[in-house]
PDB file of C-alpha atoms in Angstrom:
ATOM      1  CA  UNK A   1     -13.839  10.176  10.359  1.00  0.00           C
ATOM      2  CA  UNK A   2     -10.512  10.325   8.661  1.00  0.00           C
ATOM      3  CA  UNK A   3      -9.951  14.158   9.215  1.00  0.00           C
ATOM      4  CA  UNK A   4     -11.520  13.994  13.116  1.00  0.00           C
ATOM      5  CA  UNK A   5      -8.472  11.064  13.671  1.00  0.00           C
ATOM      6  CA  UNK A   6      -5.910  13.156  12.125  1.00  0.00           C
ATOM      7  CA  UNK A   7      -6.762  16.155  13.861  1.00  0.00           C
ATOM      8  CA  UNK A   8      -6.365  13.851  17.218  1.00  0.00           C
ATOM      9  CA  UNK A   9      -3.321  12.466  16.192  1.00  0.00           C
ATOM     10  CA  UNK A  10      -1.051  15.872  15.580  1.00  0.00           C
ATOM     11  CA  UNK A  11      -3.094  17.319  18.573  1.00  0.00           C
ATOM     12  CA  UNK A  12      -1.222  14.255  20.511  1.00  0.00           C
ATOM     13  CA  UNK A  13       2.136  14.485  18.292  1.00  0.00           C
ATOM     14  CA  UNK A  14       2.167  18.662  19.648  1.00  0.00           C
ATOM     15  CA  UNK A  15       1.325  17.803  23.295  1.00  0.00           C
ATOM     16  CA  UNK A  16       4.234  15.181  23.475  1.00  0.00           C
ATOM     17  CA  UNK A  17       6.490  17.500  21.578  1.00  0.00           C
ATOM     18  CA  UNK A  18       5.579  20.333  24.117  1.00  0.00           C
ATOM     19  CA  UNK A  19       6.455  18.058  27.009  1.00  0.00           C
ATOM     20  CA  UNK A  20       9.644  16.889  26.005  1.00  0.00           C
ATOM     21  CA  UNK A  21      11.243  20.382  24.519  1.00  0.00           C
ATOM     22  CA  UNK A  22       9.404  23.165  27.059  1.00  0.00           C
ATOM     23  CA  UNK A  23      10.669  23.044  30.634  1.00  0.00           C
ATOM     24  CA  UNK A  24       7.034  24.776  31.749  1.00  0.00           C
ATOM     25  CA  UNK A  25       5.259  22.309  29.792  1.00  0.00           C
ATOM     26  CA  UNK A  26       7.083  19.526  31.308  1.00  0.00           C
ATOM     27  CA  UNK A  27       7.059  20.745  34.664  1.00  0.00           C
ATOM     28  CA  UNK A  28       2.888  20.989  34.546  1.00  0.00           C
ATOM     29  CA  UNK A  29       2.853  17.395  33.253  1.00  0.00           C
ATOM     30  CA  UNK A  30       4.817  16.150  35.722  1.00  0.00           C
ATOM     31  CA  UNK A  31       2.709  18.304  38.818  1.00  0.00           C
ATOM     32  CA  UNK A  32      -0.382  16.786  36.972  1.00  0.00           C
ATOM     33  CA  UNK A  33       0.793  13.269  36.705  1.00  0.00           C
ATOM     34  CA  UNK A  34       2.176  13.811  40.326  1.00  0.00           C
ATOM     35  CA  UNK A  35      -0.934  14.655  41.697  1.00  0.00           C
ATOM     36  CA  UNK A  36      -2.805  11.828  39.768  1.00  0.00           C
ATOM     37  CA  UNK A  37      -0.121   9.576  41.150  1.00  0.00           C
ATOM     38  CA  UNK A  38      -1.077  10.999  44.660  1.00  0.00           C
ATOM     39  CA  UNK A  39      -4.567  10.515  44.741  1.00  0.00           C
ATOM     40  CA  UNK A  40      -4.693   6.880  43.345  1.00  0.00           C
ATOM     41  CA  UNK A  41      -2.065   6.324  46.177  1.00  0.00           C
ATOM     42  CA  UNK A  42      -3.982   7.772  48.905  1.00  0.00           C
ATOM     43  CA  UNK A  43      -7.022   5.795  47.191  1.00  0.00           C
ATOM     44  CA  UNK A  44      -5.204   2.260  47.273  1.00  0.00           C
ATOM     45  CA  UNK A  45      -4.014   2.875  50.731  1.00  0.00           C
ATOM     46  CA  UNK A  46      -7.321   3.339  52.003  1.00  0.00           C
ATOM     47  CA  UNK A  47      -8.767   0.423  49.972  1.00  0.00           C
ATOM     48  CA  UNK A  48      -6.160  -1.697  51.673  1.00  0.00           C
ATOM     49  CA  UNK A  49      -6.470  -0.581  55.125  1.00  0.00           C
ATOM     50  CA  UNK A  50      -5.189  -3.865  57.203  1.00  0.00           C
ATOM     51  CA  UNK A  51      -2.191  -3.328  55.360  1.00  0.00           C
ATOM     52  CA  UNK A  52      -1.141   0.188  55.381  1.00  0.00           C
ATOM     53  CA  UNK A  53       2.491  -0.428  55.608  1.00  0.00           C
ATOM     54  CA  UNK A  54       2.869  -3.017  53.022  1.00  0.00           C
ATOM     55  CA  UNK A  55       1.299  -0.490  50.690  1.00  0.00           C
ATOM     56  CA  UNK A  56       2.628   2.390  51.537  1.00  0.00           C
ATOM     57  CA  UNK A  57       5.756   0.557  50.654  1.00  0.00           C
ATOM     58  CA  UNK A  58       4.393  -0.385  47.086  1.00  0.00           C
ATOM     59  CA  UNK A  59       3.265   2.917  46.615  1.00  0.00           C
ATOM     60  CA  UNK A  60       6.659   4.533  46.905  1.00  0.00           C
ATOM     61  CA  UNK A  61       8.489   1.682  45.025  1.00  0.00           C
ATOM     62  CA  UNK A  62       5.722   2.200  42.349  1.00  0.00           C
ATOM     63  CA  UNK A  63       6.256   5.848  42.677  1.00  0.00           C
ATOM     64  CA  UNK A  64      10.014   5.638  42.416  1.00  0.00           C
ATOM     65  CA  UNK A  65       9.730   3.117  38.786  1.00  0.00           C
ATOM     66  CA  UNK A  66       7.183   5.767  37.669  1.00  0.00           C
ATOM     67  CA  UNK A  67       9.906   8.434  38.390  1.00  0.00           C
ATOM     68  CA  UNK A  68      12.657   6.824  36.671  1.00  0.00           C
ATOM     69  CA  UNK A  69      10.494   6.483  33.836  1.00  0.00           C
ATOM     70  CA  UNK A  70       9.618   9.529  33.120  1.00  0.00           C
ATOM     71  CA  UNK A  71      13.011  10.689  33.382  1.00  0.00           C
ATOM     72  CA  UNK A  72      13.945   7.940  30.966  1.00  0.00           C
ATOM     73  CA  UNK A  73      11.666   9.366  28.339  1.00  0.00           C
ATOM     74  CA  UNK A  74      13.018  12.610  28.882  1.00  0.00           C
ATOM     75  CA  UNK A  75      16.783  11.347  28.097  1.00  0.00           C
ATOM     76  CA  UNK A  76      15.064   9.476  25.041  1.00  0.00           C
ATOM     77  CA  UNK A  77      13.297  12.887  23.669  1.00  0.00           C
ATOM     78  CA  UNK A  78      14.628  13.262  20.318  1.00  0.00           C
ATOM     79  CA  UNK A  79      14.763   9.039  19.737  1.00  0.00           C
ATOM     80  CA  UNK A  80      10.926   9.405  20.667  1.00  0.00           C
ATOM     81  CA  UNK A  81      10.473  12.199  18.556  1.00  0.00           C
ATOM     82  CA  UNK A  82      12.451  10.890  15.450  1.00  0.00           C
ATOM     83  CA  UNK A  83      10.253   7.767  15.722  1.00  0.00           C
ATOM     84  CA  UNK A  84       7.180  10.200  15.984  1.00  0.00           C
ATOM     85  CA  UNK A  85       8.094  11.817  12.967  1.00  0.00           C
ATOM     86  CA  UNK A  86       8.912   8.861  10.721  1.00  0.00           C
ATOM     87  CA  UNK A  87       5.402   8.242  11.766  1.00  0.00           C
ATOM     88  CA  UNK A  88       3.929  11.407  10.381  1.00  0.00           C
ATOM     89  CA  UNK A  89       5.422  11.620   7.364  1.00  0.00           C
ATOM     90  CA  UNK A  90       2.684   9.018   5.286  1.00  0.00           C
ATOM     91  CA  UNK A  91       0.760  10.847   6.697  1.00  0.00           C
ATOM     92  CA  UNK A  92       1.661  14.367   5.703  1.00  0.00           C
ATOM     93  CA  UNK A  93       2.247  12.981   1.971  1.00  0.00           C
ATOM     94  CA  UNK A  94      -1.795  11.606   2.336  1.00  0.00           C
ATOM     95  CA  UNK A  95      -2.875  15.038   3.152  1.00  0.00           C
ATOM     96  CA  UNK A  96      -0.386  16.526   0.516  1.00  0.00           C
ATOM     97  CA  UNK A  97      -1.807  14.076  -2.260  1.00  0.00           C
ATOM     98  CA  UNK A  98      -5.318  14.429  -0.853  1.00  0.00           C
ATOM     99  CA  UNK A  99      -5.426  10.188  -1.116  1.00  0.00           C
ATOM    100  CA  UNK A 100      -8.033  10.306   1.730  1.00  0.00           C
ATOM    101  CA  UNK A 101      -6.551   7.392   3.227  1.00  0.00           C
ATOM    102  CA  UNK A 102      -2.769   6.810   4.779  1.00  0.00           C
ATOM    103  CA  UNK A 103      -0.385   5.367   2.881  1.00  0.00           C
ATOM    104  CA  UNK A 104       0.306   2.535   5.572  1.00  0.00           C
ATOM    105  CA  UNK A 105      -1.956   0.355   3.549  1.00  0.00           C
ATOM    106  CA  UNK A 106      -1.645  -0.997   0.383  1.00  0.00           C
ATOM    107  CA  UNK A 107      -4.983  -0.450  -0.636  1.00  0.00           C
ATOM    108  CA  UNK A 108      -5.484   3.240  -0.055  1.00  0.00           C
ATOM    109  CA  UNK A 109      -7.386   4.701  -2.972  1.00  0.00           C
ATOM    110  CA  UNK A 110      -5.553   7.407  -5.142  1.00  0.00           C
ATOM    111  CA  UNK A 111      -7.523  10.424  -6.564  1.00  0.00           C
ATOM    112  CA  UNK A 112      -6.902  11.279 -10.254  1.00  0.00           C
ATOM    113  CA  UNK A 113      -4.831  13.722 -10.793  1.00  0.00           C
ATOM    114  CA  UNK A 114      -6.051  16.446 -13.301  1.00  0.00           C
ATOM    115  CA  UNK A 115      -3.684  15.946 -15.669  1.00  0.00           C
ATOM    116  CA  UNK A 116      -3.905  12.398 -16.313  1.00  0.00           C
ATOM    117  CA  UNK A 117      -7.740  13.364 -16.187  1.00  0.00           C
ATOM    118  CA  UNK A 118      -6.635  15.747 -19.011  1.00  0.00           C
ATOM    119  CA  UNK A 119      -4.379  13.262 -20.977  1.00  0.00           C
ATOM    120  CA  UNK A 120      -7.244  10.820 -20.324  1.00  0.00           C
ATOM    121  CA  UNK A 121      -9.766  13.042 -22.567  1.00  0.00           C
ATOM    122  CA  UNK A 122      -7.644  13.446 -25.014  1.00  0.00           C
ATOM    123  CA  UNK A 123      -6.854   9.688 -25.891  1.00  0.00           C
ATOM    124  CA  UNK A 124      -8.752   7.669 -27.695  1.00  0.00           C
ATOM    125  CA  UNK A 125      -6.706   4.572 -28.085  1.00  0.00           C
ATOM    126  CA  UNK A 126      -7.489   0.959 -28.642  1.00  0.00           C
ATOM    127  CA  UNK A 127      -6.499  -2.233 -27.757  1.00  0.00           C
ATOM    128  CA  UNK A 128      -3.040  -3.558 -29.756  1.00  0.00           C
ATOM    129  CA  UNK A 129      -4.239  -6.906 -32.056  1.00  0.00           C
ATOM    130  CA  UNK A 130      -4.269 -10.077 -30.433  1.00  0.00           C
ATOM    131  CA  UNK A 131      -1.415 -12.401 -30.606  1.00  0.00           C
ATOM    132  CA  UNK A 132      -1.540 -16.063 -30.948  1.00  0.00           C
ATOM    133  CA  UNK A 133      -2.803 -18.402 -28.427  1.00  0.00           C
ATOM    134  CA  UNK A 134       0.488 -20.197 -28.711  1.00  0.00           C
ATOM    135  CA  UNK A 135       2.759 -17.283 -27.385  1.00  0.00           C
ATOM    136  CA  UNK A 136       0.994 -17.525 -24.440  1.00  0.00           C
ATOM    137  CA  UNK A 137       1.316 -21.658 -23.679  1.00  0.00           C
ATOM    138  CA  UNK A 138       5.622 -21.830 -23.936  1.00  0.00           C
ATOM    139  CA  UNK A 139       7.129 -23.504 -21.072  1.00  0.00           C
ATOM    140  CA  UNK A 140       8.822 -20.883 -20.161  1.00  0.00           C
ATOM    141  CA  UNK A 141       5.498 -18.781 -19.620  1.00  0.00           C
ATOM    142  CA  UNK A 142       4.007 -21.690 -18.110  1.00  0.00           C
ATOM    143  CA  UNK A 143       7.276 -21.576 -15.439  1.00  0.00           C
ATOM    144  CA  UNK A 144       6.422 -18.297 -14.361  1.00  0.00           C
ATOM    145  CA  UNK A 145       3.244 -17.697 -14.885  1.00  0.00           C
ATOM    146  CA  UNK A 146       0.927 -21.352 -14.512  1.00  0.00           C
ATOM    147  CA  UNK A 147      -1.948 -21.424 -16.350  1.00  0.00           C
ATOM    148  CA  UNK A 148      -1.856 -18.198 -17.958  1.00  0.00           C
ATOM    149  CA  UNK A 149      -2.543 -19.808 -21.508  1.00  0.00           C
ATOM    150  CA  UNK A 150      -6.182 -20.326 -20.258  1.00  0.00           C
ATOM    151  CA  UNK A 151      -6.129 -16.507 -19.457  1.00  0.00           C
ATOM    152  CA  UNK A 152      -9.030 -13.704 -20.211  1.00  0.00           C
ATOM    153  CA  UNK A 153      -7.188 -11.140 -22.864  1.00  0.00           C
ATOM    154  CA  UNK A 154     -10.577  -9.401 -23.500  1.00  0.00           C
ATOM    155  CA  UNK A 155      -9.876  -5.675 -22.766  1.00  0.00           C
ATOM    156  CA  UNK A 156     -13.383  -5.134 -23.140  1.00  0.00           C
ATOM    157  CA  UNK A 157     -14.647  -6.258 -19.651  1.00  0.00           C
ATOM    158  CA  UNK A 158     -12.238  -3.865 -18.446  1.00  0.00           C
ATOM    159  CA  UNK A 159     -13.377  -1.432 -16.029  1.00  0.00           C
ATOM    160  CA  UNK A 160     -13.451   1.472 -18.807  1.00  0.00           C
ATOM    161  CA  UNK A 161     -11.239   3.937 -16.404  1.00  0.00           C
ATOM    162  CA  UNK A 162      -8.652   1.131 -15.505  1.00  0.00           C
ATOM    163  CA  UNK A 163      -8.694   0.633 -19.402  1.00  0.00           C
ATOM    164  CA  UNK A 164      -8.137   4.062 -20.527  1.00  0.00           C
ATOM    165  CA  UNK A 165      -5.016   4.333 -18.217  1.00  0.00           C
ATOM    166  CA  UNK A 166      -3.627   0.810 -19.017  1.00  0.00           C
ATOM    167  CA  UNK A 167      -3.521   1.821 -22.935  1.00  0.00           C
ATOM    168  CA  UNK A 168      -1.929   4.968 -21.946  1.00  0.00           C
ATOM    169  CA  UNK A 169       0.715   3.041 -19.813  1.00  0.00           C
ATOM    170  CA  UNK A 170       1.303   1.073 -23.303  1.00  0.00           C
ATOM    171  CA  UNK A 171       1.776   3.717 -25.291  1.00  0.00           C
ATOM    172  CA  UNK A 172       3.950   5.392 -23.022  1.00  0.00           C
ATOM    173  CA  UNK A 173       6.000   2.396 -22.796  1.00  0.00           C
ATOM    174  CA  UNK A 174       6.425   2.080 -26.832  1.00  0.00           C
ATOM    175  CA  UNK A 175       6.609   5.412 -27.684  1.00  0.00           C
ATOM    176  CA  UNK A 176       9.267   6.608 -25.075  1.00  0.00           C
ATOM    177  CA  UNK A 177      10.855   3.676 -24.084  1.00  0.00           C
ATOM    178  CA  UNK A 178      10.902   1.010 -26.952  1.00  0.00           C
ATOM    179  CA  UNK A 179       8.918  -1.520 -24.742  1.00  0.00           C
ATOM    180  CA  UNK A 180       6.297  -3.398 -26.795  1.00  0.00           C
ATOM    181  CA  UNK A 181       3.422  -4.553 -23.976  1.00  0.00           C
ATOM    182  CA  UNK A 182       1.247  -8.281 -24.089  1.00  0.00           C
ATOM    183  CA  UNK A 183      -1.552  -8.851 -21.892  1.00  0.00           C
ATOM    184  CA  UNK A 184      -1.353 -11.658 -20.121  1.00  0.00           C
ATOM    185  CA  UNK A 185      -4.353 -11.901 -18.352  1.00  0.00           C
ATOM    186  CA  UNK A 186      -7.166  -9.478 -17.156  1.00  0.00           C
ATOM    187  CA  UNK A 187     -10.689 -10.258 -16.096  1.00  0.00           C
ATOM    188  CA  UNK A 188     -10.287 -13.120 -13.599  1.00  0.00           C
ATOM    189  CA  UNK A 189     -13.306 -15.320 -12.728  1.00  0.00           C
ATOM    190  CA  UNK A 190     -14.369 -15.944  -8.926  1.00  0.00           C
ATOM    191  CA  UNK A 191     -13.788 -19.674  -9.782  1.00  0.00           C
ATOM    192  CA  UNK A 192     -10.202 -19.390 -11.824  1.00  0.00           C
ATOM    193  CA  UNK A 193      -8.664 -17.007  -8.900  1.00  0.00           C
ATOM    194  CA  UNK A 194      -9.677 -20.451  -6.569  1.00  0.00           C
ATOM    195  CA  UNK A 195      -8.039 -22.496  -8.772  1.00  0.00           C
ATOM    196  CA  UNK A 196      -5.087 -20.253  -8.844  1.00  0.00           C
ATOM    197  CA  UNK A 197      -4.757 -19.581  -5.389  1.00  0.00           C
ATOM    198  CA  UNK A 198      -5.143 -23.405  -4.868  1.00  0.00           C
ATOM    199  CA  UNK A 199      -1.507 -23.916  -6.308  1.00  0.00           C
ATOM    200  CA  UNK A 200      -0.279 -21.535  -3.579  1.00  0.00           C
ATOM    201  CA  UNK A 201       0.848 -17.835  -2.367  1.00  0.00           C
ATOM    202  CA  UNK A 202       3.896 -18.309  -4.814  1.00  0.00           C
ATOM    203  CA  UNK A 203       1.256 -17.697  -8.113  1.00  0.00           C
ATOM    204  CA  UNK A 204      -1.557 -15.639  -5.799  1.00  0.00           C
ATOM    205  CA  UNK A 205      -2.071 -15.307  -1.717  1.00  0.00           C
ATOM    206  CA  UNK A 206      -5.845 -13.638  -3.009  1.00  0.00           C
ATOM    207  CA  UNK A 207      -8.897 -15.763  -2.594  1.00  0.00           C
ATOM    208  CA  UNK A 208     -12.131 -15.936  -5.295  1.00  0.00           C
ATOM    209  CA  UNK A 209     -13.769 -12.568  -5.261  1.00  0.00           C
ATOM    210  CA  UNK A 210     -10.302 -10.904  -3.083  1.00  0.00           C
ATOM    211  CA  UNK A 211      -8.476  -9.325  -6.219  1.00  0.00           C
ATOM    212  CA  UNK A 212      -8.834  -6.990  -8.377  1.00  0.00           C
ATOM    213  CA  UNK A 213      -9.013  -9.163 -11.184  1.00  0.00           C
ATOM    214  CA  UNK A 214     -12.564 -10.289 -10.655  1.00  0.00           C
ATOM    215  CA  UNK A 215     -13.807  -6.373 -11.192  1.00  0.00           C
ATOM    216  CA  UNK A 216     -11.943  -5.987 -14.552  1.00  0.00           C
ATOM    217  CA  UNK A 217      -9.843  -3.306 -12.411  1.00  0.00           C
ATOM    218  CA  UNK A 218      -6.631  -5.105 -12.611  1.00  0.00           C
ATOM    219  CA  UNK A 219      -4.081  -7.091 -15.528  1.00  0.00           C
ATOM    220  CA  UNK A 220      -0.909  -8.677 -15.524  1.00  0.00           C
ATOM    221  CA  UNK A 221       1.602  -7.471 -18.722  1.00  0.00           C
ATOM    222  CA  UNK A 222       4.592  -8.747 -20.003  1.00  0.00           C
ATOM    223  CA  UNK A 223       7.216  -7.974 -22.436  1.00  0.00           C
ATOM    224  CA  UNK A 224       7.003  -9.071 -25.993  1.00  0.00           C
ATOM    225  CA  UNK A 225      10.026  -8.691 -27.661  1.00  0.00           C
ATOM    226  CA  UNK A 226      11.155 -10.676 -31.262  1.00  0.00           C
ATOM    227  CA  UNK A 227       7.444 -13.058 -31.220  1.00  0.00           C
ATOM    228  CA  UNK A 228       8.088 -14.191 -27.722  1.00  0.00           C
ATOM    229  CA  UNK A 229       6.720 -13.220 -24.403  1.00  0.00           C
ATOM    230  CA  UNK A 230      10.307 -11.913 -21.626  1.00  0.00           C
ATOM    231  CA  UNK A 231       8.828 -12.308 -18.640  1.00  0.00           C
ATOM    232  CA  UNK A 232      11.609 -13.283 -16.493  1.00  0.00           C
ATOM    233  CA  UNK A 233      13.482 -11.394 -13.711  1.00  0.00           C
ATOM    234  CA  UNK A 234      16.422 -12.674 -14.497  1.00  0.00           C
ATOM    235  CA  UNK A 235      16.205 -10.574 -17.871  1.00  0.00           C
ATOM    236  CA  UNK A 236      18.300  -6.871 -17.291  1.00  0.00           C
ATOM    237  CA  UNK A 237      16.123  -5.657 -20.247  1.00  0.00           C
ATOM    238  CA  UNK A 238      12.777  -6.579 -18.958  1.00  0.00           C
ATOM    239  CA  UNK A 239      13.831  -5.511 -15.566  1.00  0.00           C
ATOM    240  CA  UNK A 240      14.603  -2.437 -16.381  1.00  0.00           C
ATOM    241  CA  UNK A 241      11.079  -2.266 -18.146  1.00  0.00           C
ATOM    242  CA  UNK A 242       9.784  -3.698 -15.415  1.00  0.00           C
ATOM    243  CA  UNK A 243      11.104  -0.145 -13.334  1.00  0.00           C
ATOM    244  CA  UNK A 244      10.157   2.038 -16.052  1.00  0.00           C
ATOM    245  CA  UNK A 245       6.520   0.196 -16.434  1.00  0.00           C
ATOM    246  CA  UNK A 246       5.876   0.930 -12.576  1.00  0.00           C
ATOM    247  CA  UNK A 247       7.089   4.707 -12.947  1.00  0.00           C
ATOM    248  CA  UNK A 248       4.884   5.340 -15.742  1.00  0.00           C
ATOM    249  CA  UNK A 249       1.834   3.228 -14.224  1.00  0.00           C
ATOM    250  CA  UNK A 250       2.019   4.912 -10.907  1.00  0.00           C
ATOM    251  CA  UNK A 251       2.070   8.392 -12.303  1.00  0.00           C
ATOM    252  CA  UNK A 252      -1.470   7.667 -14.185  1.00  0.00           C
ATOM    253  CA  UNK A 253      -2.978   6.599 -10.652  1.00  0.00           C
ATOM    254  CA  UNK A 254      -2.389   3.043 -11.255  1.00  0.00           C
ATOM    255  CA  UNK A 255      -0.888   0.565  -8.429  1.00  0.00           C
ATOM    256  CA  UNK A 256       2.075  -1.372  -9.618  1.00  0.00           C
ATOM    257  CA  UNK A 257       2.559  -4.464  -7.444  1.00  0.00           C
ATOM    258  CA  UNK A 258       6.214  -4.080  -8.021  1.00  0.00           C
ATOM    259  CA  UNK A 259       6.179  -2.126  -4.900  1.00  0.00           C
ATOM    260  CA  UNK A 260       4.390  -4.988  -2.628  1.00  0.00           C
ATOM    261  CA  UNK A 261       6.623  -7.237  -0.069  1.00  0.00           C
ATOM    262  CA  UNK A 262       5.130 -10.119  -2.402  1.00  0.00           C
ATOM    263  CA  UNK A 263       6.697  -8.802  -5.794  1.00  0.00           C
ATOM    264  CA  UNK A 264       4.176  -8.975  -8.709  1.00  0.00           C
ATOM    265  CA  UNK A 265       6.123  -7.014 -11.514  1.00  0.00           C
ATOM    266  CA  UNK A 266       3.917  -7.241 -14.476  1.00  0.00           C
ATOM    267  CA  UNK A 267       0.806  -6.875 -12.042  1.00  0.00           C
ATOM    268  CA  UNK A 268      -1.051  -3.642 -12.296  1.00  0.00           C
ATOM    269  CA  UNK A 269      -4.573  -2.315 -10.458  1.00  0.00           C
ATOM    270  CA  UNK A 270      -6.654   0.473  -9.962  1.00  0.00           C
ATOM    271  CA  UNK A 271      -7.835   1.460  -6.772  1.00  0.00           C
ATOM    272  CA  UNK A 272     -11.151   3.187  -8.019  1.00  0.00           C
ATOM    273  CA  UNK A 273     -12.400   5.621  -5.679  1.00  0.00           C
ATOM    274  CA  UNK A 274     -15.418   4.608  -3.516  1.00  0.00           C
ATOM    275  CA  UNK A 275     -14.989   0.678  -4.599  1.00  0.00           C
ATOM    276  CA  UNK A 276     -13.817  -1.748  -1.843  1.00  0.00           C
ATOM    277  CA  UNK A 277     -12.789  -5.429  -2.233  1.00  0.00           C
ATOM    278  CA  UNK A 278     -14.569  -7.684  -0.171  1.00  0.00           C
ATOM    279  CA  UNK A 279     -12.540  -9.039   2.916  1.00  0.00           C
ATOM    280  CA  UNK A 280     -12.676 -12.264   5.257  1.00  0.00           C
TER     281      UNK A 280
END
């Protein structure tokens, strides 16, 4: 279905492109939409036949709007055109990356790249020890994060994928950029997303059983830096992790919600092919 309405879509992109940059092209266009124009005319006119001169009028003021329409989008070619192609390019990249989907949605699924399949096989890492309850309870966690002291930090009801690539992000992180990760929460119930999304779309705008969280395919991370949790923004050092966590999650097929209009810095998910999340 994809491929059939992408085929349709440049098919439409060449045809428009065609009438706005070859004179012969444009000229048959016109001559067809001339003689379209004609015939519904001549159609109307007949339809309204005790009032041939009022719509012969409307006809040829109709006519005349059409006109200067047309020759509108003809001066506005190449602004038509630019907008066309700013159009295209997601996508071009979705055929590039063979994603299967556009990238005009968030939730397009992401193939796995070979290499990180590679990289994959050749890791066998485990989950960093578990830190104290108490590091997760601070007020200052508490102000950013509510409730996250009543958490799930098991990394074993992970989805085993989404877990093999969220050890590799932490390892990445420590070993090439001096970033110590803490998970902060993964598995979600059905019942604690409610709750959370019952304090409002400033801690989650994703109802029970609508994030990623419930299917062990998603976590939020932090910092942990001197036996304390940095999960501010208003912390250059963990913002700059925060850029360099994203890079290195997004190039093992992860989706960093650092990139979403509703920023989620420390959130991370993967968009396993051939899973979909239940909507409304």
């Amino acid at each position: 279905m994809f491929a059939l309405a992408l085929f349709f879509y440049f098919v439409l992109m060449v045809a428009v492109a065609a009438i706005f940059f070859l004179p012969s092209a444009r000229a048959r266009a016109v001559a067809m939409a001339s003689g379209a124009w004609r015939s519904f005319a001549s159609s109307w006119r007949r339809a309204r036949h005790g009032a041939a001169r009022t719509s012969t009028a409307s006809v040829r003021a109709a006519g005349s709007a059409g006109s200067g329409a047309l020759q509108f989008l003809v001066r506005r070619r190449f602004m038509l055109l630019g907008g066309l192609a700013v159009l295209a390019v997601p996508v071009l990249f979705s055929v590039v990356l063979r994603s299967g989907k556009t990238v005009f949605y968030e939730d397009a699924e992401r193939d796995t790249d070979e290499k990180v399949e590679a990289l994959l096989r050749g890791e066998h890492l485990v989950p960093p020890p578990a830190l104290p309850p108490e590091v997760f309870a601070t007020a200052e966690v508490e102000q950013v994060r509510p409730l996250t002291r009543e958490g799930s930090r098991n990394w074993d009801v992970l989805d085993p994928d989404f877990r093999a690539r969220l050890l590799l992000v932490y390892k990445v992180m420590k070993d090439k950029h001096g970033y110590d990760l803490a998970l902060l929460e993964g598995y979600r119930s059905p019942e604690r997303q409610a709750k959370l999304a019952a304090l409002g779309e400033h801690v989650t705008r994703a109802k029970a059983n609508q994030s990623y969280h419930q299917y062990g395919l998603a976590a939020d991370n932090a910092f942990y830096r001197n036996g304390k949790l940095v999960i501010t923004e208003k912390d250059p050092w963990a913002m700059e992790g925060y850029r360099l966590y994203g890079e290195v999650a997004e190039s093992l097929g992860l989706v960093w919600g650092g990139r979403w209009s509703f920023k989620d810095y420390g959130h991370v998910e993967y968009r396993k092919l051939g899973f979909k999340l239940p909507r409304d």
